[in-house]
Amino acid sequence: MPKNSKVSQHEHTTEHVTESVADLLTHQEPIHYNSSCLNAGGIPGKKIVLNTPVNDGRPAWNSKLQYILAQVGFSVGLGNVWRFPYLCQKNGGGAYLVPYFILLIVIGVPLFFLELAVGQKIRRGSIGVWNYVCPRLGGIGVSSLMVCGFVGLYYNVIIGWSIFYFFQSFQYPLPWAECPIRRNGSLASVEPECEKSSATTYFWYRQTLNTTSTIADSGGLNIKMTLSLLVAWIMVCLAVIRGIASSGKVMYFSSLFPYVVLFCFLVRGLLLKGSVDGITHMFTPKLEKMLEPQVWREAATQVFFALGLGFGGVIAFSSYNKIDNNCHFDAVLVSFINFFTSILATLVVFAVLGFKANLMCEKCVIENAEKILGYLNSNVLSHDLIPSHVNFSKMSLVDYAEMYGVIRTVKEGSFDRLGLDPCLLEDELNKSVQGTGLAFIAFTEAMTHFPASPFWSVMFFFMLINLGLGSMIGTMTGITTPVLDTYKVQKELFTVCCCILAFFCGLLFVQRSGNYFVTMFDDYSAGLPLTIVVLLENVSVAWIYGTKRFMQELEDMLGFRPCSFYFYMWKYVSPCCLMVLITATVVEMVISPPGYNAWVEELVSQSIEFEFIFVVRHFNLLSDGSNKLSVTYGKGLKEISNLEEVDETRSILGKNPGETPSPKAPPGTYLGTNPRENPHSLSPNSCYGTSYQNVISPTSPDSDS
């Protein structure tokens, strides 16, 4: 920074003093914060006009494209791929897009614009920005930095999981395509734990995570996941070690490559049988859903976290811009790129899930046709009930639906005893999947049926790595930039120390029970705190500093005055929406007890409630007299699968059960719970729009028998 800048103040005149932001923040000449033009408590008539020099020694983006890609890479993350499609399907299909788009305009764009503007104007990270607006508001930046730290710890674990699957994908057949076989001499049998669930589910919970049955049992470190986490942190460190000089170059690839993969998957998905059914189901609007408050709350939450508001990354990236950059254009552009990316990801996801739903229905038709043949041969059913054109050797969904309807009508009194399923495509498509259930189970299982499946698997997980890396770069920048602006420390050394410390703290999440901690942190460490941070940012600018004054500052900076729409959004609408969102989130946390879905080897899955006090006691921070973690197993679990059926993957592939002996699982084993039926299921509203629940439920394609 220039060392020869001086402050010239004429005490006996009314002339304004020209001063640079750099001088104010480095305190070349002492000046009280009260005289700052950005200070809400400035004295009228003695306002200092800021004139930021073109070159104040701060690093700058090499090009506007590099900056836009950085903002896109930060805002477009895993939530766009595995959270938005789930919310869209859950909340009315195409009808969900209406509240989402409205809230994007009302909350998303104005608040995104606000963060871009303050970062660009003051040219500092989150701590420096709010300290400069008013020293009493410095805690906003500190809170933002702390939340970034918590999020970065567990979010990089997701990248580690993707790295592990990426390297596992270089095999044919894919290691999760079939259940492992136990051999005892000349006898061979399927792994019982895998037989109770499915090949992809078993590979995820047992061979990848090797998860314990409860959060109380750490199980020690998972070496494979520990090494994957180490690789993830090395990648992040190399990407951010030189600030925007290194991260800007990484963004050229990490921001653009996911779009290449999504378009490739979209083309491939549209060529699959049943893909159109999935897309049609996705965008068929259920307009009555728009009247439900829950839909609007979840849409607001998704808008809020999809843009990365409150993390400090948006402010940090914009602080490296030129002072006259058109940040209003940037806010609108990045917001709508984010929105259209979510739509593109939704098309891809439901094209593939439509393909999988058709496979499941064909399997259902084959199994139920065999039951009907058995009833015909045993004279339980009359041959007259079967339409003449029905061919049992090649029965279509339409033929089966017709035959099912006739039998149900004629045998109305005793139909339930026949045990026939309707095999409706709609039912398969209504099974919601999100988070790890989508990425590491449903989508992974579907790819095993693609020609050249290892290629598509490599592409998919490489895409997840890049999506996660872009978000992590923004998160780490939100941590390093405020600290480097505030303290004179060496950038490279500080970045390396942060990554090393984060890796060791992240070992909590790569224990065998680490998956449960990821769920807990994702649900509670960022959602509510970030919403409060952004509300305070909004109130600080709109009510403490003053919206009119802020609009005037924007006009001086941009060369034009933003439309009055933003005035009313910042002043009234956005704060009200944020307060409603905070209230609704708190109410939901009170109504819905915290919990997690555990993988129990004997039962395959179990829903467990826990109180935070149990975790505290588990770490001996509070004695309960027994030193044992108390857990309550959820009641009323719904049996959703006939465990005597053969593994769905082998059935889809057309193999006969006899080719691989399949021991029958004991009846009464439960595979999971339906979040909509179980009052103890989590309803995650997490940062980045992600949800990493360990669920094997009716919403998972791996429990669709």
CSV table of N, CA and C in Angstrom, one decimal, residues 410-528:
chain,number,residue,atom,x,y,z
A,410,VAL,N,-63.1,-57.6,-9.6
A,410,VAL,CA,-63.8,-58.9,-9.4
A,410,VAL,C,-63.6,-59.5,-8.0
A,411,LYS,N,-62.3,-59.4,-7.5
A,411,LYS,CA,-62.0,-60.0,-6.3
A,411,LYS,C,-61.9,-58.9,-5.2
A,412,GLU,N,-62.9,-58.0,-5.2
A,412,GLU,CA,-62.8,-56.9,-4.3
A,412,GLU,C,-62.7,-57.3,-2.8
A,413,GLY,N,-63.5,-58.3,-2.4
A,413,GLY,CA,-63.5,-58.8,-1.0
A,413,GLY,C,-62.2,-59.4,-0.6
A,414,SER,N,-61.6,-60.2,-1.4
A,414,SER,CA,-60.4,-60.9,-1.1
A,414,SER,C,-59.1,-60.5,-1.8
A,415,PHE,N,-59.2,-59.3,-2.4
A,415,PHE,CA,-58.0,-58.8,-3.2
A,415,PHE,C,-56.8,-58.6,-2.3
A,416,ASP,N,-56.9,-58.1,-1.1
A,416,ASP,CA,-55.8,-57.8,-0.3
A,416,ASP,C,-54.9,-59.0,0.0
A,417,ARG,N,-55.6,-60.2,0.1
A,417,ARG,CA,-54.9,-61.4,0.4
A,417,ARG,C,-54.0,-61.9,-0.7
A,418,LEU,N,-54.3,-61.4,-1.9
A,418,LEU,CA,-53.5,-61.8,-3.1
A,418,LEU,C,-52.1,-61.2,-3.0
A,419,GLY,N,-51.9,-60.1,-2.4
A,419,GLY,CA,-50.6,-59.5,-2.2
A,419,GLY,C,-50.0,-58.9,-3.5
A,420,LEU,N,-50.9,-58.4,-4.4
A,420,LEU,CA,-50.5,-57.9,-5.7
A,420,LEU,C,-50.2,-56.4,-5.5
A,421,ASP,N,-49.1,-55.9,-6.2
A,421,ASP,CA,-48.8,-54.5,-6.2
A,421,ASP,C,-49.3,-53.8,-7.4
A,422,PRO,N,-49.6,-52.5,-7.4
A,422,PRO,CA,-50.1,-51.8,-8.6
A,422,PRO,C,-49.0,-51.5,-9.6
A,423,CYS,N,-47.8,-51.5,-9.2
A,423,CYS,CA,-46.6,-51.2,-10.1
A,423,CYS,C,-46.8,-49.9,-10.9
A,424,LEU,N,-47.1,-48.8,-10.2
A,424,LEU,CA,-47.4,-47.6,-10.8
A,424,LEU,C,-46.1,-46.8,-10.9
A,425,LEU,N,-45.9,-46.2,-12.1
A,425,LEU,CA,-44.7,-45.4,-12.3
A,425,LEU,C,-44.7,-44.2,-11.5
A,426,GLU,N,-45.9,-43.6,-11.2
A,426,GLU,CA,-46.0,-42.4,-10.4
A,426,GLU,C,-45.5,-42.7,-9.0
A,427,ASP,N,-45.8,-43.9,-8.5
A,427,ASP,CA,-45.3,-44.2,-7.1
A,427,ASP,C,-43.8,-44.2,-7.0
A,428,GLU,N,-43.2,-44.8,-8.1
A,428,GLU,CA,-41.7,-44.8,-8.1
A,428,GLU,C,-41.1,-43.4,-8.2
A,429,LEU,N,-41.7,-42.6,-9.0
A,429,LEU,CA,-41.2,-41.2,-9.2
A,429,LEU,C,-41.5,-40.3,-8.0
A,430,ASN,N,-42.4,-40.7,-7.2
A,430,ASN,CA,-42.7,-39.9,-6.0
A,430,ASN,C,-41.8,-40.2,-4.8
A,431,LYS,N,-40.9,-41.2,-5.0
A,431,LYS,CA,-39.9,-41.5,-3.9
A,431,LYS,C,-38.8,-40.5,-3.9
A,432,SER,N,-38.9,-39.5,-3.0
A,432,SER,CA,-37.9,-38.4,-2.9
A,432,SER,C,-36.6,-38.9,-2.5
A,433,VAL,N,-35.5,-38.3,-3.1
A,433,VAL,CA,-34.2,-38.6,-2.8
A,433,VAL,C,-33.4,-37.4,-2.8
A,434,GLN,N,-32.5,-37.2,-1.7
A,434,GLN,CA,-31.7,-36.0,-1.6
A,434,GLN,C,-30.4,-36.3,-1.0
A,435,GLY,N,-29.5,-35.4,-1.0
A,435,GLY,CA,-28.2,-35.5,-0.3
A,435,GLY,C,-27.4,-36.7,-0.8
A,436,THR,N,-26.8,-37.3,0.2
A,436,THR,CA,-25.9,-38.5,-0.1
A,436,THR,C,-26.8,-39.6,-0.6
A,437,GLY,N,-28.1,-39.7,-0.3
A,437,GLY,CA,-28.9,-40.7,-0.8
A,437,GLY,C,-29.0,-40.6,-2.3
A,438,LEU,N,-29.0,-39.4,-2.9
A,438,LEU,CA,-29.1,-39.2,-4.3
A,438,LEU,C,-27.7,-39.4,-5.0
A,439,ALA,N,-26.7,-38.8,-4.4
A,439,ALA,CA,-25.4,-38.9,-5.1
A,439,ALA,C,-24.7,-40.2,-5.0
A,440,PHE,N,-24.7,-40.8,-3.8
A,440,PHE,CA,-23.9,-42.0,-3.5
A,440,PHE,C,-24.7,-43.3,-3.5
A,441,ILE,N,-26.0,-43.2,-3.7
A,441,ILE,CA,-26.9,-44.4,-3.7
A,441,ILE,C,-27.7,-44.4,-5.0
A,442,ALA,N,-28.7,-43.5,-5.1
A,442,ALA,CA,-29.6,-43.6,-6.2
A,442,ALA,C,-28.9,-43.3,-7.6
A,443,PHE,N,-28.2,-42.2,-7.7
A,443,PHE,CA,-27.6,-41.9,-9.0
A,443,PHE,C,-26.5,-42.9,-9.3
A,444,THR,N,-25.8,-43.3,-8.3
A,444,THR,CA,-24.7,-44.3,-8.4
A,444,THR,C,-25.3,-45.6,-8.9
A,445,GLU,N,-26.4,-46.0,-8.3
A,445,GLU,CA,-27.0,-47.3,-8.7
A,445,GLU,C,-27.5,-47.2,-10.2
A,446,ALA,N,-28.1,-46.1,-10.5
A,446,ALA,CA,-28.6,-46.0,-11.9
A,446,ALA,C,-27.5,-46.0,-12.9
A,447,MET,N,-26.3,-45.5,-12.6
A,447,MET,CA,-25.2,-45.5,-13.6
A,447,MET,C,-24.7,-46.9,-13.8
A,448,THR,N,-24.9,-47.8,-12.9
A,448,THR,CA,-24.4,-49.2,-13.2
A,448,THR,C,-25.1,-49.8,-14.4
A,449,HIS,N,-26.3,-49.2,-14.8
A,449,HIS,CA,-27.0,-49.8,-15.9
A,449,HIS,C,-26.7,-49.0,-17.2
A,450,PHE,N,-25.8,-48.0,-17.2
A,450,PHE,CA,-25.4,-47.3,-18.4
A,450,PHE,C,-24.4,-48.2,-19.1
A,451,PRO,N,-24.4,-48.1,-20.4
A,451,PRO,CA,-23.3,-48.7,-21.2
A,451,PRO,C,-22.0,-47.9,-20.8
A,452,ALA,N,-20.9,-48.5,-20.7
A,452,ALA,CA,-19.6,-47.9,-20.3
A,452,ALA,C,-19.8,-47.2,-19.0
A,453,SER,N,-20.4,-47.9,-18.0
A,453,SER,CA,-20.7,-47.3,-16.7
A,453,SER,C,-19.5,-46.7,-16.0
A,454,PRO,N,-18.3,-47.2,-16.0
A,454,PRO,CA,-17.2,-46.6,-15.3
A,454,PRO,C,-16.9,-45.2,-15.8
A,455,PHE,N,-17.1,-45.0,-17.1
A,455,PHE,CA,-16.8,-43.6,-17.7
A,455,PHE,C,-17.8,-42.6,-17.1
A,456,TRP,N,-19.1,-43.0,-17.1
A,456,TRP,CA,-20.0,-42.0,-16.5
A,456,TRP,C,-19.9,-41.8,-15.0
A,457,SER,N,-19.4,-42.9,-14.3
A,457,SER,CA,-19.2,-42.7,-12.9
A,457,SER,C,-18.0,-41.8,-12.6
A,458,VAL,N,-16.9,-42.0,-13.4
A,458,VAL,CA,-15.8,-41.1,-13.3
A,458,VAL,C,-16.2,-39.6,-13.5
A,459,MET,N,-16.9,-39.4,-14.6
A,459,MET,CA,-17.4,-38.1,-14.9
A,459,MET,C,-18.2,-37.5,-13.8
A,460,PHE,N,-19.2,-38.3,-13.3
A,460,PHE,CA,-20.1,-37.8,-12.3
A,460,PHE,C,-19.3,-37.3,-11.0
A,461,PHE,N,-18.5,-38.2,-10.5
A,461,PHE,CA,-17.8,-37.9,-9.3
A,461,PHE,C,-16.7,-36.8,-9.5
A,462,PHE,N,-16.1,-36.7,-10.6
A,462,PHE,CA,-15.2,-35.6,-10.9
A,462,PHE,C,-16.0,-34.3,-10.9
A,463,MET,N,-17.2,-34.3,-11.4
A,463,MET,CA,-18.1,-33.1,-11.4
A,463,MET,C,-18.3,-32.7,-9.9
A,464,LEU,N,-18.7,-33.7,-9.1
A,464,LEU,CA,-18.9,-33.4,-7.7
A,464,LEU,C,-17.7,-32.8,-7.0
A,465,ILE,N,-16.5,-33.3,-7.3
A,465,ILE,CA,-15.3,-32.8,-6.8
A,465,ILE,C,-15.1,-31.3,-7.2
A,466,ASN,N,-15.4,-31.0,-8.4
A,466,ASN,CA,-15.2,-29.6,-8.9
A,466,ASN,C,-16.3,-28.7,-8.3
A,467,LEU,N,-17.5,-29.2,-8.2
A,467,LEU,CA,-18.5,-28.4,-7.6
A,467,LEU,C,-18.2,-28.0,-6.1
A,468,GLY,N,-17.7,-29.1,-5.4
A,468,GLY,CA,-17.3,-28.9,-4.0
A,468,GLY,C,-16.1,-28.0,-3.9
A,469,LEU,N,-15.2,-28.1,-4.8
A,469,LEU,CA,-13.9,-27.3,-4.7
A,469,LEU,C,-14.2,-25.9,-4.9
A,470,GLY,N,-15.1,-25.5,-5.9
A,470,GLY,CA,-15.5,-24.1,-6.1
A,470,GLY,C,-16.1,-23.5,-4.9
A,471,SER,N,-17.0,-24.3,-4.2
A,471,SER,CA,-17.6,-23.7,-3.0
A,471,SER,C,-16.6,-23.6,-1.8
A,472,MET,N,-15.6,-24.6,-1.7
A,472,MET,CA,-14.6,-24.5,-0.7
A,472,MET,C,-13.6,-23.4,-0.9
A,473,ILE,N,-13.3,-23.1,-2.2
A,473,ILE,CA,-12.5,-21.9,-2.4
A,473,ILE,C,-13.1,-20.6,-1.9
A,474,GLY,N,-14.4,-20.5,-2.2
A,474,GLY,CA,-15.1,-19.3,-1.7
A,474,GLY,C,-15.2,-19.3,-0.1
A,475,THR,N,-15.4,-20.4,0.5
A,475,THR,CA,-15.4,-20.5,1.9
A,475,THR,C,-14.1,-20.2,2.5
A,476,MET,N,-13.0,-20.7,2.0
A,476,MET,CA,-11.7,-20.4,2.5
A,476,MET,C,-11.3,-19.0,2.3
A,477,THR,N,-11.7,-18.4,1.2
A,477,THR,CA,-11.4,-17.0,0.9
A,477,THR,C,-12.2,-16.1,1.9
A,478,GLY,N,-13.4,-16.6,2.3
A,478,GLY,CA,-14.2,-15.9,3.3
A,478,GLY,C,-13.5,-15.9,4.7
A,479,ILE,N,-12.6,-16.9,4.9
A,479,ILE,CA,-11.8,-17.0,6.2
A,479,ILE,C,-10.5,-16.2,6.1
A,480,THR,N,-9.8,-16.4,5.0
A,480,THR,CA,-8.4,-15.8,4.9
A,480,THR,C,-8.4,-14.3,4.6
A,481,THR,N,-9.3,-13.9,3.8
A,481,THR,CA,-9.3,-12.5,3.4
A,481,THR,C,-9.5,-11.5,4.6
A,482,PRO,N,-10.5,-11.7,5.4
A,482,PRO,CA,-10.7,-10.8,6.6
A,482,PRO,C,-9.5,-10.8,7.5
A,483,VAL,N,-8.9,-12.0,7.7
A,483,VAL,CA,-7.7,-12.1,8.6
A,483,VAL,C,-6.5,-11.4,8.0
A,484,LEU,N,-6.3,-11.6,6.7
A,484,LEU,CA,-5.1,-11.0,6.1
A,484,LEU,C,-5.3,-9.5,6.0
A,485,ASP,N,-6.5,-9.0,5.9
A,485,ASP,CA,-6.8,-7.6,5.8
A,485,ASP,C,-6.5,-6.9,7.2
A,486,THR,N,-6.8,-7.7,8.2
A,486,THR,CA,-6.7,-7.1,9.6
A,486,THR,C,-5.3,-7.2,10.2
A,487,TYR,N,-4.6,-8.4,9.9
A,487,TYR,CA,-3.3,-8.6,10.6
A,487,TYR,C,-2.3,-8.8,9.5
A,488,LYS,N,-1.1,-8.3,9.8
A,488,LYS,CA,0.1,-8.4,8.9
A,488,LYS,C,0.7,-9.8,9.1
A,489,VAL,N,0.2,-10.8,8.4
A,489,VAL,CA,0.7,-12.2,8.4
A,489,VAL,C,1.0,-12.6,7.0
A,490,GLN,N,1.9,-13.5,6.8
A,490,GLN,CA,2.3,-14.0,5.5
A,490,GLN,C,1.1,-14.9,5.0
A,491,LYS,N,0.7,-14.5,3.8
A,491,LYS,CA,-0.5,-15.2,3.2
A,491,LYS,C,-0.3,-16.7,3.0
A,492,GLU,N,0.8,-17.1,2.5
A,492,GLU,CA,1.0,-18.5,2.2
A,492,GLU,C,1.1,-19.3,3.5
A,493,LEU,N,1.9,-18.8,4.5
A,493,LEU,CA,2.0,-19.5,5.7
A,493,LEU,C,0.7,-19.6,6.5
A,494,PHE,N,-0.1,-18.5,6.5
A,494,PHE,CA,-1.4,-18.5,7.2
A,494,PHE,C,-2.3,-19.5,6.5
A,495,THR,N,-2.3,-19.6,5.2
A,495,THR,CA,-3.2,-20.5,4.5
A,495,THR,C,-2.9,-21.9,4.8
A,496,VAL,N,-1.6,-22.3,4.7
A,496,VAL,CA,-1.1,-23.6,5.0
A,496,VAL,C,-1.5,-24.0,6.5
A,497,CYS,N,-1.3,-23.1,7.4
A,497,CYS,CA,-1.6,-23.4,8.8
A,497,CYS,C,-3.1,-23.6,9.0
A,498,CYS,N,-3.9,-22.8,8.3
A,498,CYS,CA,-5.4,-23.0,8.3
A,498,CYS,C,-5.8,-24.4,7.8
A,499,CYS,N,-5.2,-24.8,6.7
A,499,CYS,CA,-5.6,-26.1,6.1
A,499,CYS,C,-5.1,-27.3,7.0
A,500,ILE,N,-3.9,-27.2,7.6
A,500,ILE,CA,-3.5,-28.2,8.5
A,500,ILE,C,-4.3,-28.3,9.7
A,501,LEU,N,-4.7,-27.2,10.3
A,501,LEU,CA,-5.5,-27.2,11.5
A,501,LEU,C,-6.9,-27.7,11.1
A,502,ALA,N,-7.4,-27.4,10.0
A,502,ALA,CA,-8.8,-27.8,9.6
A,502,ALA,C,-8.8,-29.3,9.3
A,503,PHE,N,-7.7,-29.8,8.8
A,503,PHE,CA,-7.6,-31.3,8.5
A,503,PHE,C,-7.7,-32.1,9.9
A,504,PHE,N,-6.9,-31.6,10.8
A,504,PHE,CA,-6.9,-32.3,12.1
A,504,PHE,C,-8.2,-32.2,12.8
A,505,CYS,N,-8.9,-31.0,12.7
A,505,CYS,CA,-10.2,-30.9,13.3
A,505,CYS,C,-11.2,-31.7,12.6
A,506,GLY,N,-11.0,-31.9,11.3
A,506,GLY,CA,-11.9,-32.7,10.4
A,506,GLY,C,-11.8,-34.2,10.7
A,507,LEU,N,-10.8,-34.6,11.5
A,507,LEU,CA,-10.8,-36.1,11.8
A,507,LEU,C,-12.0,-36.5,12.5
A,508,LEU,N,-12.7,-35.6,13.2
A,508,LEU,CA,-14.0,-36.0,13.8
A,508,LEU,C,-14.9,-36.6,12.8
A,509,PHE,N,-14.9,-36.1,11.6
A,509,PHE,CA,-15.9,-36.6,10.6
A,509,PHE,C,-15.4,-37.8,9.8
A,510,VAL,N,-14.2,-38.3,10.0
A,510,VAL,CA,-13.8,-39.5,9.3
A,510,VAL,C,-13.6,-40.6,10.2
A,511,GLN,N,-14.1,-40.5,11.5
A,511,GLN,CA,-14.3,-41.7,12.3
A,511,GLN,C,-15.3,-42.6,11.6
A,512,ARG,N,-15.5,-43.7,12.1
A,512,ARG,CA,-16.6,-44.6,11.6
A,512,ARG,C,-17.9,-44.0,11.9
A,513,SER,N,-18.0,-43.2,12.9
A,513,SER,CA,-19.3,-42.6,13.3
A,513,SER,C,-19.3,-41.2,12.7
A,514,GLY,N,-18.4,-40.8,11.9
A,514,GLY,CA,-18.3,-39.4,11.4
A,514,GLY,C,-19.4,-39.0,10.6
A,515,ASN,N,-20.1,-39.9,9.9
A,515,ASN,CA,-21.2,-39.6,9.0
A,515,ASN,C,-22.3,-38.9,9.9
A,516,TYR,N,-22.5,-39.4,11.1
A,516,TYR,CA,-23.6,-38.8,11.9
A,516,TYR,C,-23.2,-37.4,12.3
A,517,PHE,N,-21.9,-37.1,12.6
A,517,PHE,CA,-21.5,-35.7,12.9
A,517,PHE,C,-21.6,-34.8,11.7
A,518,VAL,N,-21.4,-35.3,10.5
A,518,VAL,CA,-21.6,-34.5,9.3
A,518,VAL,C,-23.1,-34.1,9.3
A,519,THR,N,-24.0,-35.0,9.5
A,519,THR,CA,-25.4,-34.7,9.5
A,519,THR,C,-25.8,-33.6,10.6
A,520,MET,N,-25.2,-33.8,11.8
A,520,MET,CA,-25.5,-32.9,12.9
A,520,MET,C,-25.0,-31.5,12.6
A,521,PHE,N,-23.7,-31.4,12.1
A,521,PHE,CA,-23.2,-30.1,11.8
A,521,PHE,C,-23.9,-29.4,10.6
A,522,ASP,N,-24.3,-30.2,9.6
A,522,ASP,CA,-25.0,-29.7,8.5
A,522,ASP,C,-26.3,-29.1,8.9
A,523,ASP,N,-27.0,-29.7,9.8
A,523,ASP,CA,-28.3,-29.3,10.2
A,523,ASP,C,-28.3,-28.1,11.1
A,524,TYR,N,-27.3,-28.0,12.0
A,524,TYR,CA,-27.4,-27.0,13.1
A,524,TYR,C,-26.2,-26.0,13.2
A,525,SER,N,-25.1,-26.2,12.5
A,525,SER,CA,-24.0,-25.3,12.7
A,525,SER,C,-24.0,-24.1,11.8
A,526,ALA,N,-24.8,-24.1,10.8
A,526,ALA,CA,-24.8,-23.0,9.8
A,526,ALA,C,-26.1,-22.3,9.5
A,527,GLY,N,-27.2,-23.1,9.4
A,527,GLY,CA,-28.4,-22.6,8.9
A,527,GLY,C,-29.0,-21.4,9.6
A,528,LEU,N,-29.3,-21.6,10.9
A,528,LEU,CA,-29.8,-20.5,11.7
A,528,LEU,C,-28.8,-19.3,11.9
